[in-house]
Coordinates of C-alpha atoms in Angstrom, one line a residue:
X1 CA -30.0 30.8 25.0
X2 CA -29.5 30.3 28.7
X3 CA -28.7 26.7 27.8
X4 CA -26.6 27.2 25.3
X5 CA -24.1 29.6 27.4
X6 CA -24.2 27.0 30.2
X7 CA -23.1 24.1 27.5
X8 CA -20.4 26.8 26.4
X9 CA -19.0 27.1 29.8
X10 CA -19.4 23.7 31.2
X11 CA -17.1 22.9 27.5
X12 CA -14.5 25.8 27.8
X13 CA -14.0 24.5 31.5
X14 CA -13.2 20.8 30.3
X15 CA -10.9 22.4 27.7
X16 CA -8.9 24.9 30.3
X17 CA -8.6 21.6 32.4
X18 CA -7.3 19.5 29.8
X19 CA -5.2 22.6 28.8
X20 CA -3.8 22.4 32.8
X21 CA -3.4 18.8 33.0
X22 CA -1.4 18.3 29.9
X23 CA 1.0 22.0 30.8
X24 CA 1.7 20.3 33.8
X25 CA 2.4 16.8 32.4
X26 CA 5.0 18.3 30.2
X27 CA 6.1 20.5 33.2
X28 CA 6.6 17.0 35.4
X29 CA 4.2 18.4 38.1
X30 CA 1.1 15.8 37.3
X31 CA 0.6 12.0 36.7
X32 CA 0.7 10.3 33.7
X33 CA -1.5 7.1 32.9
X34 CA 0.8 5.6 30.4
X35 CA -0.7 3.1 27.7
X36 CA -0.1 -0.9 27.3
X37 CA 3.5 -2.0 26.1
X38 CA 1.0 -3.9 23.8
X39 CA -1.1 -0.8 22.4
X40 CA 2.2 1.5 22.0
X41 CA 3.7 -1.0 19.7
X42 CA 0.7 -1.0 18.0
X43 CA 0.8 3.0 17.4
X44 CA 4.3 2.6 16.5
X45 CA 3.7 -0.3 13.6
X46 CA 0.4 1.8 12.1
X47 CA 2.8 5.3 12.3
X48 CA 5.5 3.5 10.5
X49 CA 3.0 2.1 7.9
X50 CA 1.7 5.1 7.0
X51 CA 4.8 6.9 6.4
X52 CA 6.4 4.1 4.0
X53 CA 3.6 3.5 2.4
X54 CA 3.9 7.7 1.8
X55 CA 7.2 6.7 0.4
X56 CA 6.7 4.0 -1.9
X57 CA 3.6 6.1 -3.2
X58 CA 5.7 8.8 -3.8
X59 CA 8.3 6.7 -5.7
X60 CA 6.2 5.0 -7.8
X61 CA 4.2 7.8 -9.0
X62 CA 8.1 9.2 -10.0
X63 CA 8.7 6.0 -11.6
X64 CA 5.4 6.0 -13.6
X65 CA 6.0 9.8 -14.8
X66 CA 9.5 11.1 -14.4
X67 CA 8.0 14.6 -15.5
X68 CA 7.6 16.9 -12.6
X69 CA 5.5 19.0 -14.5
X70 CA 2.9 16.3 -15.8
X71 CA 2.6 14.8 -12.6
X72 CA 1.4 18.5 -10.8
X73 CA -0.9 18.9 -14.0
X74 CA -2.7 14.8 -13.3
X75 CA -2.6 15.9 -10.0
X76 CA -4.5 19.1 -10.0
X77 CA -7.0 17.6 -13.0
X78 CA -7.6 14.6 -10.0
X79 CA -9.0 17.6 -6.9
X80 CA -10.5 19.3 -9.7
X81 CA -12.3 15.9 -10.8
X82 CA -11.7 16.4 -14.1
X83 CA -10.4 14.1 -16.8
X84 CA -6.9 14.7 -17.9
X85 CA -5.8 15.2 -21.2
X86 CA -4.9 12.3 -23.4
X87 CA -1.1 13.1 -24.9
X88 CA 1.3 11.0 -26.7
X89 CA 4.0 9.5 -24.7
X90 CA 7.8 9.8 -25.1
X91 CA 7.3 6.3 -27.1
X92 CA 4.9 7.2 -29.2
X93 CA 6.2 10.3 -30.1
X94 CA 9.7 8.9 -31.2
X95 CA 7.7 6.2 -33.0
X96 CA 5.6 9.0 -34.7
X97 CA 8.7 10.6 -35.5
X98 CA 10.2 7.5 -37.4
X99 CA 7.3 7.0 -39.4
X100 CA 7.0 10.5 -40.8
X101 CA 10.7 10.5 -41.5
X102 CA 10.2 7.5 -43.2
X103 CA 7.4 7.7 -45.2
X104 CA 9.3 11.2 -46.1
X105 CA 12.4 8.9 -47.5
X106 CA 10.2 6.5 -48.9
X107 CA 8.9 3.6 -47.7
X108 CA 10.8 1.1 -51.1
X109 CA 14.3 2.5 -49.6
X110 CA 15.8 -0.2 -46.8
X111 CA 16.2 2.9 -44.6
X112 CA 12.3 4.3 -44.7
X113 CA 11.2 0.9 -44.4
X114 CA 13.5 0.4 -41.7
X115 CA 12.2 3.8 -39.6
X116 CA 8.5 2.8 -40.4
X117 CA 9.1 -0.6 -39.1
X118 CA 10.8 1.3 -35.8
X119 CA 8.4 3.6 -35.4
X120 CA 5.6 1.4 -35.5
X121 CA 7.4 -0.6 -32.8
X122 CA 8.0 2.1 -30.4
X123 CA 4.3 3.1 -30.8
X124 CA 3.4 -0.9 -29.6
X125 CA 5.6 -0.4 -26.7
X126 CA 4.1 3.2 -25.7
X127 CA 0.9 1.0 -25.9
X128 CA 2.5 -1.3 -23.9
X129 CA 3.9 1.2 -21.4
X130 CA -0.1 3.5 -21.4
X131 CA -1.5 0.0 -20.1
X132 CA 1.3 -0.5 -17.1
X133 CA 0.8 2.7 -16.0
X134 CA -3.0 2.5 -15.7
X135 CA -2.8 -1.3 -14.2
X136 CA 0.1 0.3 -11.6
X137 CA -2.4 3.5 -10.5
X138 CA -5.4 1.1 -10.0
X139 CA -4.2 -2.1 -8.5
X140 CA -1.0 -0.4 -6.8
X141 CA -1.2 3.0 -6.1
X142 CA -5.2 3.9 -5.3
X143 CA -5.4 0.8 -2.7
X144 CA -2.4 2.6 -1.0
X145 CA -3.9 6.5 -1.5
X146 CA -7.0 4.9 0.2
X147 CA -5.3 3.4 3.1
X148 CA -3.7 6.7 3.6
X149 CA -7.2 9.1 3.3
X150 CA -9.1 6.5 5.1
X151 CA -8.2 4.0 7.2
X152 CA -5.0 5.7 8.7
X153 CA -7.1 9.1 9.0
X154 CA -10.2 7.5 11.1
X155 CA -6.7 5.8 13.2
X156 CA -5.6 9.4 13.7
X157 CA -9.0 10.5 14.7
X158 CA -9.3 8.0 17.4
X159 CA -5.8 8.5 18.4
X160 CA -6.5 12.0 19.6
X161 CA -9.7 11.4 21.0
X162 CA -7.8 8.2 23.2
X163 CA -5.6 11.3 24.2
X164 CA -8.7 13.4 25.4
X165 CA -10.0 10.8 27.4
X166 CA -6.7 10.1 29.0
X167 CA -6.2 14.1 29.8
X168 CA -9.8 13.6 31.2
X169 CA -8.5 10.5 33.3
X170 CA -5.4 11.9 34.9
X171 CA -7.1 15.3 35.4
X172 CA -9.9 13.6 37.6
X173 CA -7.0 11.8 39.8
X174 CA -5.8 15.1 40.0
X175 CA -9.1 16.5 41.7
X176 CA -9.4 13.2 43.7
X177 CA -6.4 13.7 45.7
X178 CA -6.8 17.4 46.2
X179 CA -10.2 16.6 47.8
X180 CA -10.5 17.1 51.3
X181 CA -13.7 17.3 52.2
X182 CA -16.0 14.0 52.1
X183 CA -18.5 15.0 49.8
X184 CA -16.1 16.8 47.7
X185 CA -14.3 13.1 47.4
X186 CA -17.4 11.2 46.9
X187 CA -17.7 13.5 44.1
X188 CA -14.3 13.0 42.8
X189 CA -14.3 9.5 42.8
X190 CA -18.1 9.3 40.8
X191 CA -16.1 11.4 37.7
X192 CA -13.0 8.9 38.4
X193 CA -15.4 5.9 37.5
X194 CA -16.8 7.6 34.8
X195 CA -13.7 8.8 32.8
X196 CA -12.0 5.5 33.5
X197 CA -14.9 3.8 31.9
X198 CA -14.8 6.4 28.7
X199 CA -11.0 5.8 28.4
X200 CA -10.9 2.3 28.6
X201 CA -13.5 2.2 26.0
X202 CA -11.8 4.4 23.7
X203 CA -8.5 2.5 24.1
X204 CA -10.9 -0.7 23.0
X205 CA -12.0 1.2 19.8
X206 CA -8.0 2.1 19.0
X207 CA -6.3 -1.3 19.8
X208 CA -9.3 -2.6 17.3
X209 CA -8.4 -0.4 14.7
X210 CA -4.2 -0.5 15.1
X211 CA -4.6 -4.7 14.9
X212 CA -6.3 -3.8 11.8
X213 CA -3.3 -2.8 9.7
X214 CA -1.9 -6.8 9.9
X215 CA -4.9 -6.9 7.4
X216 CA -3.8 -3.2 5.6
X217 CA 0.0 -5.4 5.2
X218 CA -1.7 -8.6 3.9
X219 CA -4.2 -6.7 0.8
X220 CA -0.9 -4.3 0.3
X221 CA 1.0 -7.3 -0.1
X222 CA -1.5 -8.8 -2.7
X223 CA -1.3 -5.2 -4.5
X224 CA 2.4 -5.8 -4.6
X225 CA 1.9 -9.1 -6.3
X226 CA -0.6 -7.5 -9.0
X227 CA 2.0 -4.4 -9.4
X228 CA 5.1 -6.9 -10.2
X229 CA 2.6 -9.2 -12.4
X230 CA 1.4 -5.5 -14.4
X231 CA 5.9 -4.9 -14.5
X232 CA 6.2 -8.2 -15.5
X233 CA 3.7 -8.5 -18.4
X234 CA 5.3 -4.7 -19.6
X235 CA 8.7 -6.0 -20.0
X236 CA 7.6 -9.2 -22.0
X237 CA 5.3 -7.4 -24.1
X238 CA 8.6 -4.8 -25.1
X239 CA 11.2 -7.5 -25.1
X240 CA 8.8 -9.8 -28.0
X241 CA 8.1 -6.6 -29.8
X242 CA 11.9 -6.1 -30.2
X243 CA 12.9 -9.5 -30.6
X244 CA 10.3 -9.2 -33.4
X245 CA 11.6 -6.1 -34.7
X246 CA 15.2 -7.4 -35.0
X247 CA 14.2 -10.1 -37.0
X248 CA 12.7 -7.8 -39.4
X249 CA 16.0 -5.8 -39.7
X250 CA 18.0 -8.5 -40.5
X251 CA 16.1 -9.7 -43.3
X252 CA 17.1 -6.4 -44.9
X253 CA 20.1 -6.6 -47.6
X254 CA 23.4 -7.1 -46.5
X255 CA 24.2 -3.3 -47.7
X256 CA 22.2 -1.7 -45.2
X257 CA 22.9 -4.1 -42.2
X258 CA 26.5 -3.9 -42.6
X259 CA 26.2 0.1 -42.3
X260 CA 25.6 -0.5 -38.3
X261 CA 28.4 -3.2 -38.3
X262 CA 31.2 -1.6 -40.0
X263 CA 31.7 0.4 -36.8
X264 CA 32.1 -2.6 -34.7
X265 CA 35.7 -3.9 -34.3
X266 CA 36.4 -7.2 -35.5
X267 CA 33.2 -7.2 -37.5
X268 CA 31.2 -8.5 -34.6
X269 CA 27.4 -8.5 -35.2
X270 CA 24.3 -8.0 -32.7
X271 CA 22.8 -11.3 -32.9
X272 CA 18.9 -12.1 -31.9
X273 CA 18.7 -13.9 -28.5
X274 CA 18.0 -17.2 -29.3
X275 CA 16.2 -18.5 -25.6
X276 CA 12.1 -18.6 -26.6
X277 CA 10.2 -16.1 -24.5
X278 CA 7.3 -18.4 -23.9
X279 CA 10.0 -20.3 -22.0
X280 CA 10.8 -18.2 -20.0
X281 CA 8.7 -15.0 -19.9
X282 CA 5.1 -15.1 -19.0
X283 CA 2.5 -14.8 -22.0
X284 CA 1.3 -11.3 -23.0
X285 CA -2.4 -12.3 -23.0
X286 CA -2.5 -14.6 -19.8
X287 CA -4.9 -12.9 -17.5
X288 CA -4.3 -12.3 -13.4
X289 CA -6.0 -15.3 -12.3
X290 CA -2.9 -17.2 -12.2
X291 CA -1.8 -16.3 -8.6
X292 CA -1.1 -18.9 -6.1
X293 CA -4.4 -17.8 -4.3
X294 CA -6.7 -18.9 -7.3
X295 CA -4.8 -22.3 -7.7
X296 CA -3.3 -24.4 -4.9
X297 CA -5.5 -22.1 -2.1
X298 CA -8.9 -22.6 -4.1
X299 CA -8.2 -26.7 -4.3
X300 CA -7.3 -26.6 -0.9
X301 CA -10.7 -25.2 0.3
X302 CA -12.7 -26.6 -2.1
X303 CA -11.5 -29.7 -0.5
X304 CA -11.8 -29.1 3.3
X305 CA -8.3 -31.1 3.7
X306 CA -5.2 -29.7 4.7
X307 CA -1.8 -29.0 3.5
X308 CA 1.6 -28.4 4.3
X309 CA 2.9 -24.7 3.6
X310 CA 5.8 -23.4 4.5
X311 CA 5.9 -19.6 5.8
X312 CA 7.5 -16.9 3.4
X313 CA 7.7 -13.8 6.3
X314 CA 7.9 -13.0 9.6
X315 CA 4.0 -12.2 10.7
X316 CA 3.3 -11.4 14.2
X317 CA 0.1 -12.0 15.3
X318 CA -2.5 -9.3 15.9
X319 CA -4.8 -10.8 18.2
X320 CA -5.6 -14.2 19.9
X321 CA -7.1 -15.8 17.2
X322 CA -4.2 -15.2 15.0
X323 CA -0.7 -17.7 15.1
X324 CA 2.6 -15.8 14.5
X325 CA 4.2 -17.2 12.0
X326 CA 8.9 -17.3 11.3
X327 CA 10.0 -17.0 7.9
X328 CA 11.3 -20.5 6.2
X329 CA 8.8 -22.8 8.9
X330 CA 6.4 -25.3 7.8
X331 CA 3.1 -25.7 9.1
X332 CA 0.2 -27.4 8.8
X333 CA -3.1 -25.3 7.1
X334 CA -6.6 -25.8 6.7
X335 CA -9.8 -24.3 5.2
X336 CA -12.7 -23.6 7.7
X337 CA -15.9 -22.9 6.6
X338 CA -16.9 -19.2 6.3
X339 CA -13.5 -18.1 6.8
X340 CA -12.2 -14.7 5.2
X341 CA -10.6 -16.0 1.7
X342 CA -7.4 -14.2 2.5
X343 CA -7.1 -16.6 5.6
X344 CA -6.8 -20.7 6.4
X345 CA -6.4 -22.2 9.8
X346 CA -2.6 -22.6 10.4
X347 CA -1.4 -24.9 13.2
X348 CA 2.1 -25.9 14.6
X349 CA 2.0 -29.1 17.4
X350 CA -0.6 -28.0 19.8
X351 CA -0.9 -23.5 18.7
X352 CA -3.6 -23.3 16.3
X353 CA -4.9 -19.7 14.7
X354 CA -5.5 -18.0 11.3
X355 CA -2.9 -17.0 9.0
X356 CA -2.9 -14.6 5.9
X357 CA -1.9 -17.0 2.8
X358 CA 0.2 -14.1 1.2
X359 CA 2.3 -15.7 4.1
X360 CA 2.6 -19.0 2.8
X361 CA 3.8 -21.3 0.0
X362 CA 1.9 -24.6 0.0
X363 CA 4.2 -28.0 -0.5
X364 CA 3.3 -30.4 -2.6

């Protein structure tokens, strides 16, 4: 018990001093040790990062469910790990809707053929839309929702414990120069050593951490590829199944097509978009492994040559072993052995580093 009060105090004490040092920081009455022009920028990129990546979260979710409502309801079913109900989309339920109305007018009349053929199309397309959604929240949004409860929360951890060890810092320059007497100094100036060493080791773990969102950008980046492929296959998949559909219609007499024409001055008719979507829309059924990374990168290190590729962004580098790259540049890459797949040995006359390929486009 004795030892347990004596830990107590020894810890309120460091906490009232850490309390003093920082009142008097703020009051302009105590030194400041301020951190590397380097390190700062580095606190500033990961603080941006995590609030736009809050952002685009939040707007996608909003894009994936407009309902306000339904996306509280997923959202308490997710902390209460519980699966959420499966309910018919706004698709599905208009397409439902067409095919009870017509099967109720009869499915020999042009019109209940019609509906049923409609229906059955807005059904494929709330198909369509179930599997966007569910490719969107696992290759888009958790990646992001894990940078933000993980990564960004052990970078705020070590943030805060960087700004204990810097209170610690100052506060023992504080006690230094108010020593007078020599053994109070010698004392002074032991603690000095010690929480200069424990500060300049925490600022080590941080920097490591902060240089660690240029990789955060580079896997976000390929989650942005995989989000516009997932867009990209739901807007082919609903333009064939109307293209489709609109054929069907206009095989129907010429007394139930011209109902939806009369109205349209100068008889003008809505005529099926003669361009071939396989020519220029990519194919339903073709998988994800048709990224640049699987094709041109693969050869590249299967080969152990090198390449020309010319630099799509702006990348600064994070560390030494890293070249910054300018957007619209052409450089030379490589593959070196054991090398992180996301990476190739970039070089530009005599700089040489690594370089994220989500960076590049290689030349033929």
């Amino acid at each position: 018990m004795d030892f347990n009060v004596k830990r107590l105090a020894a810890d309120a004490g460091t906490f009232l001093s850490r309390a003093v040092q920082f009142t008097e920081e703020k009051l302009g009455q105590a030194e400041k040790t301020e951190l590397d022009a380097h390190l700062e920028n580095l606190l500033v990129r990961a603080e941006n990062t995590k609030q736009w990546t809050e952002r685009i979260m939040k707007q996608t979710e909003v894009l994936l469910q407009p309902n306000p409502n339904v996306r509280l309801e997923e959202f308490l079913y997710e902390k209460l790990e519980k699966k959420v109900p499966t309910r018919m989309n706004n698709h599905e339920l208009l397409g439902q809707s067409m095919i009870e109305s017509g099967n109720e007018f009869g499915p020999g009349t042009a019109y209940g053929n019609a509906l049923i053929k409609c229906g059955e199309t807005e059904k494929q397309i709330g198909g369509a839309e179930r599997e966007f959604i569910q490719s969107a929240a696992i290759n888009f949004l958790t990646p992001f929702r894990n940078f933000l409860e993980g990564d960004f929360k052990t970078i705020l951890k070590e943030r805060k414990l960087l700004q204990v060890k810097r209170l610690d810092l100052d506060a023992a320059k504080t006690r230094l120069k108010k020593a007078r007497m020599a053994d109070a100094r010698a004392v002074a100036e032991q603690e000095l050593r010690m929480t200069q060493s424990e500060f300049d080791r925490q600022a080590e773990i941080t920097r490591l951490l902060l240089e660690g969102v240029s990789s955060t950008h580079a896997h976000h980046l390929r989650c942005l590829n995989d989000f516009v492929e997932a867009q990209t296959t739901y807007y082919a998949q609903c333009y064939q199944y109307m293209v489709d559909l609109q054929k069907q219609l206009g095989s129907f007499p010429s007394s139930f097509t011209n109902n939806n024409q009369s109205s349209v001055s100068g008889g003008a008719s809505i005529s099926v978009p003669t361009i071939p979507v396989s020519a220029s829309l990519p194919s339903v059924s073709a998988g994800r492994g048709s990224s640049a990374a699987s094709g041109g990168f693969s050869e590249l290190r299967i080969s152990n040559g090198s390449r020309k590729a010319r630099v799509l962004y702006d990348y600064d580098a994070a560390s030494s072993s890293e070249l910054s790259l300018l957007a619209d540049e052409v450089i030379t890459v490589s593959s070196v052995p054991g090398m992180d797949s996301d990476w190739l040995m970039g070089e530009r006359g005599n700089q040489k580093g690594k370089v994220p390929i989500t960076y590049l486009e290689l030349l033929n």
